[in-house]
Each structure stands twice: as structure tokens, then as C-alpha cells.
mmCIF file of C-alpha atoms and ligand atoms in Angstrom:
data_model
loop_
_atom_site.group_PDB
_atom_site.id
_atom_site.type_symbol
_atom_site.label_atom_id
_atom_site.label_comp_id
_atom_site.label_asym_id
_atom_site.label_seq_id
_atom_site.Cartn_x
_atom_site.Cartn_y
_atom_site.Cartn_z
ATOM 1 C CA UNK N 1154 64.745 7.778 11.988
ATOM 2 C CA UNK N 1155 68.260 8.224 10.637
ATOM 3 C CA UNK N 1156 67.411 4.677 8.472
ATOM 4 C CA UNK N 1157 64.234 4.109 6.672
ATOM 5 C CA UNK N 1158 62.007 1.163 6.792
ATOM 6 C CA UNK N 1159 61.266 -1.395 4.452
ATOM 7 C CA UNK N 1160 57.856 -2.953 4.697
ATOM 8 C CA UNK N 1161 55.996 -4.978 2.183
ATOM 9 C CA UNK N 1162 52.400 -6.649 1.608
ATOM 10 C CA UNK N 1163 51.454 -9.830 -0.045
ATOM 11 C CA UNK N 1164 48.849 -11.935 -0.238
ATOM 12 C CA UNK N 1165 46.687 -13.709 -3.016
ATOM 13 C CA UNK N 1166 45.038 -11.436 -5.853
ATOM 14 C CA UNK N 1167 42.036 -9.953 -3.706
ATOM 15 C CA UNK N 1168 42.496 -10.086 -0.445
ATOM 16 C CA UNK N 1169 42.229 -6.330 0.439
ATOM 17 C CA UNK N 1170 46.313 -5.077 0.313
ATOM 18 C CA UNK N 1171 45.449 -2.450 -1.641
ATOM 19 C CA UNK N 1172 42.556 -1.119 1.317
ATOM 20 C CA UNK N 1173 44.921 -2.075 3.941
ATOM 21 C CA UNK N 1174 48.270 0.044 2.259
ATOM 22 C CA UNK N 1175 45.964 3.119 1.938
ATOM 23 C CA UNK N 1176 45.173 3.154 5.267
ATOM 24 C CA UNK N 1177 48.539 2.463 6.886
ATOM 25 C CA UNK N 1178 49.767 5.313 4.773
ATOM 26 C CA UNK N 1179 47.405 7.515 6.259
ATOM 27 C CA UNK N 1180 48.430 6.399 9.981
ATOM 28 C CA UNK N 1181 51.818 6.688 9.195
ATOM 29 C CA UNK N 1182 51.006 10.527 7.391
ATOM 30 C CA UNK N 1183 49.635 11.321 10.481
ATOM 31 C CA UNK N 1184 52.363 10.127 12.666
ATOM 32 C CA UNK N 1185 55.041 12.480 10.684
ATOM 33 C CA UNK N 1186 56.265 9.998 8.929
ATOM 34 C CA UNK N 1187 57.050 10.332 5.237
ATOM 35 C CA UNK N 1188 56.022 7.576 3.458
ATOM 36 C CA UNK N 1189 56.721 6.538 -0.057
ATOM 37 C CA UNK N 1190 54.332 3.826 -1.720
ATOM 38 C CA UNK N 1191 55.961 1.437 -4.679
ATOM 39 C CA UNK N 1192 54.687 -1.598 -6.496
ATOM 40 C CA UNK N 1193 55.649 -4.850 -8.320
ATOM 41 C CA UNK N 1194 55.150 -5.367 -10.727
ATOM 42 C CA UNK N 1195 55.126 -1.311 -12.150
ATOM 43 C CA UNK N 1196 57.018 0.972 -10.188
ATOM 44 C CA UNK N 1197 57.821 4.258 -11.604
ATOM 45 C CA UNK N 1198 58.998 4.303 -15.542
ATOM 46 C CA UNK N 1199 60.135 1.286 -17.453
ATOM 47 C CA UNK N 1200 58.423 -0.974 -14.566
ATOM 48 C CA UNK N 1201 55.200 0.222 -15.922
ATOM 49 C CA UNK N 1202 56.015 -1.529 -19.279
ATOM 50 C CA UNK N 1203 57.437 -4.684 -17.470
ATOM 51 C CA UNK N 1204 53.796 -5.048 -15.671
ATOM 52 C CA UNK N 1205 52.051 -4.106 -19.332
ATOM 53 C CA UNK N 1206 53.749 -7.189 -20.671
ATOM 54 C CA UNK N 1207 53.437 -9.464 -17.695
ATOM 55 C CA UNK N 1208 49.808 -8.855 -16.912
ATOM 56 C CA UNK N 1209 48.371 -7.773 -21.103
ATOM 57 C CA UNK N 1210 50.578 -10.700 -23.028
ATOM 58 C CA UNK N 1211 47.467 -13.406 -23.607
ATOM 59 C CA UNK N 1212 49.881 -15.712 -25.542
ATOM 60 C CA UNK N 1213 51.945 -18.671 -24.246
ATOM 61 C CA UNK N 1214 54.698 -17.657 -21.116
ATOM 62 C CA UNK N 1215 57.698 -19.694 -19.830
ATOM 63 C CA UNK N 1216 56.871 -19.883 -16.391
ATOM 64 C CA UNK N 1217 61.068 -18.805 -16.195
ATOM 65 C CA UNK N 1218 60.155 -16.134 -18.664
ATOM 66 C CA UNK N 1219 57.631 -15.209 -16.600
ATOM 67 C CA UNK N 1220 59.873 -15.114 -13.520
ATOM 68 C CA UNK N 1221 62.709 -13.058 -15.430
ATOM 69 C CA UNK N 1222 60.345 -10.400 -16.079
ATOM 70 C CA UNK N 1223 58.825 -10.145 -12.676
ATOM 71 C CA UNK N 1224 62.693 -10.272 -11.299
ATOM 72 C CA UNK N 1225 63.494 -7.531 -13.834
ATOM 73 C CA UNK N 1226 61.338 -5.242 -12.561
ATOM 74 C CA UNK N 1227 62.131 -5.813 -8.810
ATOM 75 C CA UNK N 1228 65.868 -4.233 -9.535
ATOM 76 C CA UNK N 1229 64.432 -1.562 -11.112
ATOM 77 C CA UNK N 1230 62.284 -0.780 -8.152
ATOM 78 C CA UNK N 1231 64.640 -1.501 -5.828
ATOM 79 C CA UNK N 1232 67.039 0.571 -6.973
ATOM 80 C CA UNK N 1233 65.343 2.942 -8.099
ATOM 81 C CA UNK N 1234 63.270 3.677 -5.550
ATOM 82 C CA UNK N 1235 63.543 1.643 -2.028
ATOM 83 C CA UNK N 1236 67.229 1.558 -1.641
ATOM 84 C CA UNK N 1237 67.034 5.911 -2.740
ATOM 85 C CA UNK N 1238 64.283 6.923 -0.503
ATOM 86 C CA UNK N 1239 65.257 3.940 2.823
ATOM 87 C CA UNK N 1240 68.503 6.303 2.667
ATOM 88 C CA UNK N 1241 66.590 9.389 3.034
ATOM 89 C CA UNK N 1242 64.981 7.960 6.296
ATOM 90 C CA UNK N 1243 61.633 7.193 4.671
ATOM 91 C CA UNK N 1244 59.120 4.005 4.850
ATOM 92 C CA UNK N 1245 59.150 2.448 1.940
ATOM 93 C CA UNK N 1246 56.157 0.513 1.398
ATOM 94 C CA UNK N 1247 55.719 -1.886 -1.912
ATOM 95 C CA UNK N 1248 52.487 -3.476 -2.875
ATOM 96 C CA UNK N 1249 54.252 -6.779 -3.128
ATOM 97 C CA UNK N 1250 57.644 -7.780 -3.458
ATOM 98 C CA UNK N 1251 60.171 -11.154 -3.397
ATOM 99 C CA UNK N 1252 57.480 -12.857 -1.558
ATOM 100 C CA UNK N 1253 54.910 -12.994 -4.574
ATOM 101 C CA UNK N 1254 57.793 -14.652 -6.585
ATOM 102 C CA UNK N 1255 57.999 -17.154 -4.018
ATOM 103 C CA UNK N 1256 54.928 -17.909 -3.989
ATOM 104 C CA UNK N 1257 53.752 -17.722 -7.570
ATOM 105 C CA UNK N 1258 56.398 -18.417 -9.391
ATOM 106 C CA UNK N 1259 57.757 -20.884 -6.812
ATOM 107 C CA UNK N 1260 54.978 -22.510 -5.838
ATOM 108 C CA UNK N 1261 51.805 -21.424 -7.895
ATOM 109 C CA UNK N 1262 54.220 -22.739 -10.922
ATOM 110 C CA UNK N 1263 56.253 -25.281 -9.389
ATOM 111 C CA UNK N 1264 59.635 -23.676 -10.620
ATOM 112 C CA UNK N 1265 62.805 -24.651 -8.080
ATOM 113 C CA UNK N 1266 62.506 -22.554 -4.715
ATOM 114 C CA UNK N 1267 65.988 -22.430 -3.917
ATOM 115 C CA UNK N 1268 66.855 -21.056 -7.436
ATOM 116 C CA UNK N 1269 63.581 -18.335 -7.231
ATOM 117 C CA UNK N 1270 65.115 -17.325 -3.416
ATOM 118 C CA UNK N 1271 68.709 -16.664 -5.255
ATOM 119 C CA UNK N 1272 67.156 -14.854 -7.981
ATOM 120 C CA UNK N 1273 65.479 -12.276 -5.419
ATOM 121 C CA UNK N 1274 68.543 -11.967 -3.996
ATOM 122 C CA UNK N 1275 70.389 -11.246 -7.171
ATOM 123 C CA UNK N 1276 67.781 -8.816 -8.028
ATOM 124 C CA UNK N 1277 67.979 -7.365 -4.622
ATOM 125 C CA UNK N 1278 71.490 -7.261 -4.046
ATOM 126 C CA UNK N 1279 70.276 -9.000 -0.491
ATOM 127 C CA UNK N 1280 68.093 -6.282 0.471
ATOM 128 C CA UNK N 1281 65.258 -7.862 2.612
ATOM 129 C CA UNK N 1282 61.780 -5.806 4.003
ATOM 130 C CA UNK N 1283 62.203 -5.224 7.910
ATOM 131 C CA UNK N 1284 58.337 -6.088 7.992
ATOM 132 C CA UNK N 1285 55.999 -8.150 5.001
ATOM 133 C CA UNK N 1286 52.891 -8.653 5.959
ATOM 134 C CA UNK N 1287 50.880 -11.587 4.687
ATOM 135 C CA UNK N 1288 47.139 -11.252 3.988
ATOM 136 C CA UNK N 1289 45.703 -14.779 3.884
ATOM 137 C CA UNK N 1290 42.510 -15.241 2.690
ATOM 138 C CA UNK N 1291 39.980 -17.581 1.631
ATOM 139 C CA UNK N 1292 40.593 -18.750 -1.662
ATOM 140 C CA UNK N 1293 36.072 -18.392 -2.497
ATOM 141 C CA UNK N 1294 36.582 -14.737 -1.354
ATOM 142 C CA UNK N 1295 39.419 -14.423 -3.343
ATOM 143 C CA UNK N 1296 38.110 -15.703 -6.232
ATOM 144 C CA UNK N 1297 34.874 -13.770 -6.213
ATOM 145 C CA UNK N 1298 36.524 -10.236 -5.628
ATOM 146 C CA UNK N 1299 38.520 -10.951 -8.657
ATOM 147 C CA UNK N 1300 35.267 -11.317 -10.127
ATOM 148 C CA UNK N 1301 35.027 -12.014 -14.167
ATOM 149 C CA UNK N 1302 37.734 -9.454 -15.782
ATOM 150 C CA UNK N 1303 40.778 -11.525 -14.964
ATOM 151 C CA UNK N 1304 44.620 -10.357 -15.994
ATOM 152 C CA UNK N 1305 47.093 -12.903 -17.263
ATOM 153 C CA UNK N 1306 47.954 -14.269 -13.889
ATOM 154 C CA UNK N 1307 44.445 -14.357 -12.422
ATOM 155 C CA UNK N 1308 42.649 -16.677 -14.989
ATOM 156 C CA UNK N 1309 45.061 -19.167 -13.628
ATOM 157 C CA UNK N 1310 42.499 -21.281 -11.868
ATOM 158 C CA UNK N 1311 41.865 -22.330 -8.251
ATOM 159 C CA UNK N 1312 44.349 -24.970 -7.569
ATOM 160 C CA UNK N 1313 47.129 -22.662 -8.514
ATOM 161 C CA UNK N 1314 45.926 -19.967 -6.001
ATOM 162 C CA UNK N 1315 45.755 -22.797 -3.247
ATOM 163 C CA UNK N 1316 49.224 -23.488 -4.201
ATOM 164 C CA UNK N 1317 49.687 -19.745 -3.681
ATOM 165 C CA UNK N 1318 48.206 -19.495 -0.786
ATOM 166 C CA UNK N 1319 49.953 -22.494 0.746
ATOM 167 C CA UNK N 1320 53.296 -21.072 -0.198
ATOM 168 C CA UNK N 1321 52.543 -17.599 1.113
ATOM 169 C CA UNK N 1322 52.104 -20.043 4.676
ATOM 170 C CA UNK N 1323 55.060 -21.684 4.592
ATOM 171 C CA UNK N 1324 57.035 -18.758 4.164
ATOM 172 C CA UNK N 1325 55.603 -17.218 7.316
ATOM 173 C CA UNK N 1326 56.524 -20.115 8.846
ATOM 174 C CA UNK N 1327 60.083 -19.817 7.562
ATOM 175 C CA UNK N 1328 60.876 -16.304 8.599
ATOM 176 C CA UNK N 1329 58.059 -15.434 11.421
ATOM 177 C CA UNK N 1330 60.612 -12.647 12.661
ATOM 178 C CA UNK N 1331 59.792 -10.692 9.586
ATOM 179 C CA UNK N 1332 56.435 -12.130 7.740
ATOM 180 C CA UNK N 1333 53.516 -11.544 9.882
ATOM 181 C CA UNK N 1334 49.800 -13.643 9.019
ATOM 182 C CA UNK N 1335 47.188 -11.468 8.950
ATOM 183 C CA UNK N 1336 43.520 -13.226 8.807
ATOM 184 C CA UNK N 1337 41.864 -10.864 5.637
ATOM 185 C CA UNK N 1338 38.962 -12.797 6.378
ATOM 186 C CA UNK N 1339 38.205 -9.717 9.268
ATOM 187 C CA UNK N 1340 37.028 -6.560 8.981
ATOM 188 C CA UNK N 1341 38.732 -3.611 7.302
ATOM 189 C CA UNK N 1342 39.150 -2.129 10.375
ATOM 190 C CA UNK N 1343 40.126 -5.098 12.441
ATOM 191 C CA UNK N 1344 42.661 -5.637 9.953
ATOM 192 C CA UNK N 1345 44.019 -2.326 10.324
ATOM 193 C CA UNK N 1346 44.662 -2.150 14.188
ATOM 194 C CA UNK N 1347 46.643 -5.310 13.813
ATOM 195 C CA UNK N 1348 48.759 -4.034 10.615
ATOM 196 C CA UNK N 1349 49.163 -1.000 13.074
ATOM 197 C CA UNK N 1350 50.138 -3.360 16.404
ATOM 198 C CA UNK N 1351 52.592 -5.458 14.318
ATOM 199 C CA UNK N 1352 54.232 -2.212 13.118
ATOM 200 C CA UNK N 1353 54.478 -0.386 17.053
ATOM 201 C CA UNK N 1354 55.921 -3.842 18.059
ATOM 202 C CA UNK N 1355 58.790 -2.955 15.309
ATOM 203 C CA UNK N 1356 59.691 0.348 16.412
ATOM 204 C CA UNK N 1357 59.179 -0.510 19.865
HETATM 205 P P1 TYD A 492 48.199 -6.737 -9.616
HETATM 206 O O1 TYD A 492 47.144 -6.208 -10.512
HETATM 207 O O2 TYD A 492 49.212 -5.782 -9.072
HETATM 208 O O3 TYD A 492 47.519 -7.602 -8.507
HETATM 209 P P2 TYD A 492 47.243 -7.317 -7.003
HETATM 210 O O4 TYD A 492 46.374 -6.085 -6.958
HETATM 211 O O5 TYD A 492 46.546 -8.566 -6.552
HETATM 212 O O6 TYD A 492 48.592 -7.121 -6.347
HETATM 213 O O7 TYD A 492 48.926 -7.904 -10.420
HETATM 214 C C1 TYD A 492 50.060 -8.490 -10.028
HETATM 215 C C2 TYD A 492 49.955 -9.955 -10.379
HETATM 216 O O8 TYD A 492 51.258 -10.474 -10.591
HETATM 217 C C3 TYD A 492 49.339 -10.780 -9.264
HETATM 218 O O9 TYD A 492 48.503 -11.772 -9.831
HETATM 219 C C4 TYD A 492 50.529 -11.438 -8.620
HETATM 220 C C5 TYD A 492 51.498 -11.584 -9.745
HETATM 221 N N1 TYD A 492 52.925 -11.605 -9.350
HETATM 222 C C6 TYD A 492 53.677 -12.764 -9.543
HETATM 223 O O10 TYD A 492 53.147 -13.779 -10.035
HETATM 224 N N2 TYD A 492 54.992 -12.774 -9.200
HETATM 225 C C7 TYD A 492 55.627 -11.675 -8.690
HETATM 226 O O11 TYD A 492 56.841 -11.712 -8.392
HETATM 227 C C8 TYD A 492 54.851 -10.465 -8.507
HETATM 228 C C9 TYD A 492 55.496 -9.236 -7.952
HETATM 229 C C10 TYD A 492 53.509 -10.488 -8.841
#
């Protein structure tokens, strides 16, 4: 590939991305392709203090506060990393990206959707993922793999995460080209072949 790829996962706090991006990586490995793996919020260097604050901080937040910081840190990763490594023909993979702002800050916190969609794409400079996979699960599972320790944005209770989850929907809906819905409700390994499938049928 003289381009990289682009490809990112979302979903709701628990609903297996993290499983899922280990074993695409691996697939990918073993397929010859070089893969580099990124995060939001937390890539590399000064992300890492951007997710401290956003996740640690157990005071009050501006939901726009909030938003700035999580926006912050997706220009650093972007160019830092994806825009770098795309160029050097690699997949790129982050462990969520402009969709989670979308849907959390959008509408888990109500904030203007327009406005959060220009803000990616300030933060961006327009770059989109080629392929985002959305992991939609239900929100009882969710909840329970979270289990009792809960970061900043997870002790935000159930009706936000439906709000979440609904958003994470619509913008599937939106864009189907590039967000595919994955049922995380399957098996690990089920879940697998079809992140596989959906990524043949991109190449392809
Ligand atoms: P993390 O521990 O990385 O959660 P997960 O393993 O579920 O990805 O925490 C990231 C949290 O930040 C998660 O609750 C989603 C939230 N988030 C936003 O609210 N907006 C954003 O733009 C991003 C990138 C994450």
C-alpha cells in the first residue's frame, strides 16, 4: 500500500474494543501489514496528561471544557501520529476517535452537534478514518463490565449511556459507507470474523 489506512473503533465504555483491536492487530501482523495502534484520549506524550485530567479530575467540568480537552488531544494524536505513520503506508488504528465526541459530548451531554462535527474537523484538519467500526452493545452488559471502579466519564449514569448509545446509531446511519454496526452482544470470535469481513470488503 503506497497510502496507509485509517481505521477506528467506538462504542460505549465496555463493549469489548479493546479484545476486538488486539485481535485485528494480530490478523493484520500476520498478513504483513504494519500496524500502528493509537488512542483517545492518551496517545503518546502530552496526550497522556490530557486523558489524566479528563478521566482523574473528580471536581465540576464544563461539558465544553470537557469537549476542548478531548478535542485537544485528538490534534495531538493526529498529528502526531496518524497523519506521520498513514504517510509511511501503515494502518493506523485508534481506540476511539471523532466519533466518541459525537456521541458523548454531542449527545451523552446534549452540547450542539453541528458545532462538535466542526470542532473534529478543526482538530483534524478534515482527516476522516477510511473504516470506524461501531460496537453496540447492551447498555446492562455495559454497565456490569464497567463494574464498580468507575472513571470520571463512567459514573455518568444509565440514561446518559443510552443517549450514547443512540448517538453512536445515528451516526451509522449517517455515514454507513464508513461506520460499520457491529452486534458486541456475539461472541469474541464471531465478532472478529466480521471486523475481519468488513475490512477484506475495503481492500477488495
Ligand atoms: P477509556 O478508559 O479509554 O475507555 P474505553 O476503554 O471505554 O475506551 O476512557 C475514555 C472515556 O472517555 C470513555 O468513557 C469515553 C470518553 N470519551 C469522550 O467522552 N469523548 C471523546 O471524544 C473521547 C475520545 C472519549
Amino acid at each position: 500500500m503506497k497510502h496507509g489506512l485509517f481505521i477506528t473503533f467506538e462504542g460505549a465504555d465496555g463493549c469489548g474494543k479493546t479484545t476486538q483491536i488486539k485481535l485485528f492487530t494480530e490478523y493484520l501482523q500476520k498478513n504483513g501489514y504494519e500496524v500502528v495502534l493509537t488512542r483517545e484520549p492518551g496517545s503518546k506524550g502530552l496526550g497522556e496528561n490530557i486523558r489524566k485530567i479528563l478521566l482523574d479530575y473528580d471536581g465540576e467540568v464544563s461539558p465544553v471544557c470537557e469537549s476542548f480537552l478531548f478535542l485537544a488531544d485528538r490534534a495531538q494524536n493526529v498529528d502526531i501520529i496518524v497523519k506521520k505513520n498513514i504517510e509511511k503506508g501503515k494502518i493506523v488504528i485508534s481506540d476511539r476517535h471523532i466519533d466518541s465526541t459525537v456521541a458523548y459530548q454531542g449527545y451523552g451531554r446534549k452540547l450542539d452537534l453541528e458545532q462538535i462535527k466542526e470542532l473534529n474537523n478543526i482538530a483534524t484538519s478534515g482527516l476522516k478514518p477510511d473504516l470506524t467500526f461501531v460496537f453496540d452493545i447492551d447498555i446492562e452488559t455495559s454497565m456490569q463490565r464497567v463494574g464498580k471502579t468507575k472513571d470520571r466519564m463512567e459514573a455518568s449514569g444509565k440514561e446518559f449511556f443510552e443517549r450514547v448509545q443512540n448517538g453512536y446509531l445515528e451516526i451509522a446511519k449517517n455515514e454507513p459507507n464508513r461506520v460499520k454496526v457491529i452486534n458486541a452482544n456475539d461472541t469474541v470470535e464471531n465478532i472478529n470474523k466480521q471486523v475481519i469481513s468488513l475490512f477484506e470488503d475495503l481492500i477488495n
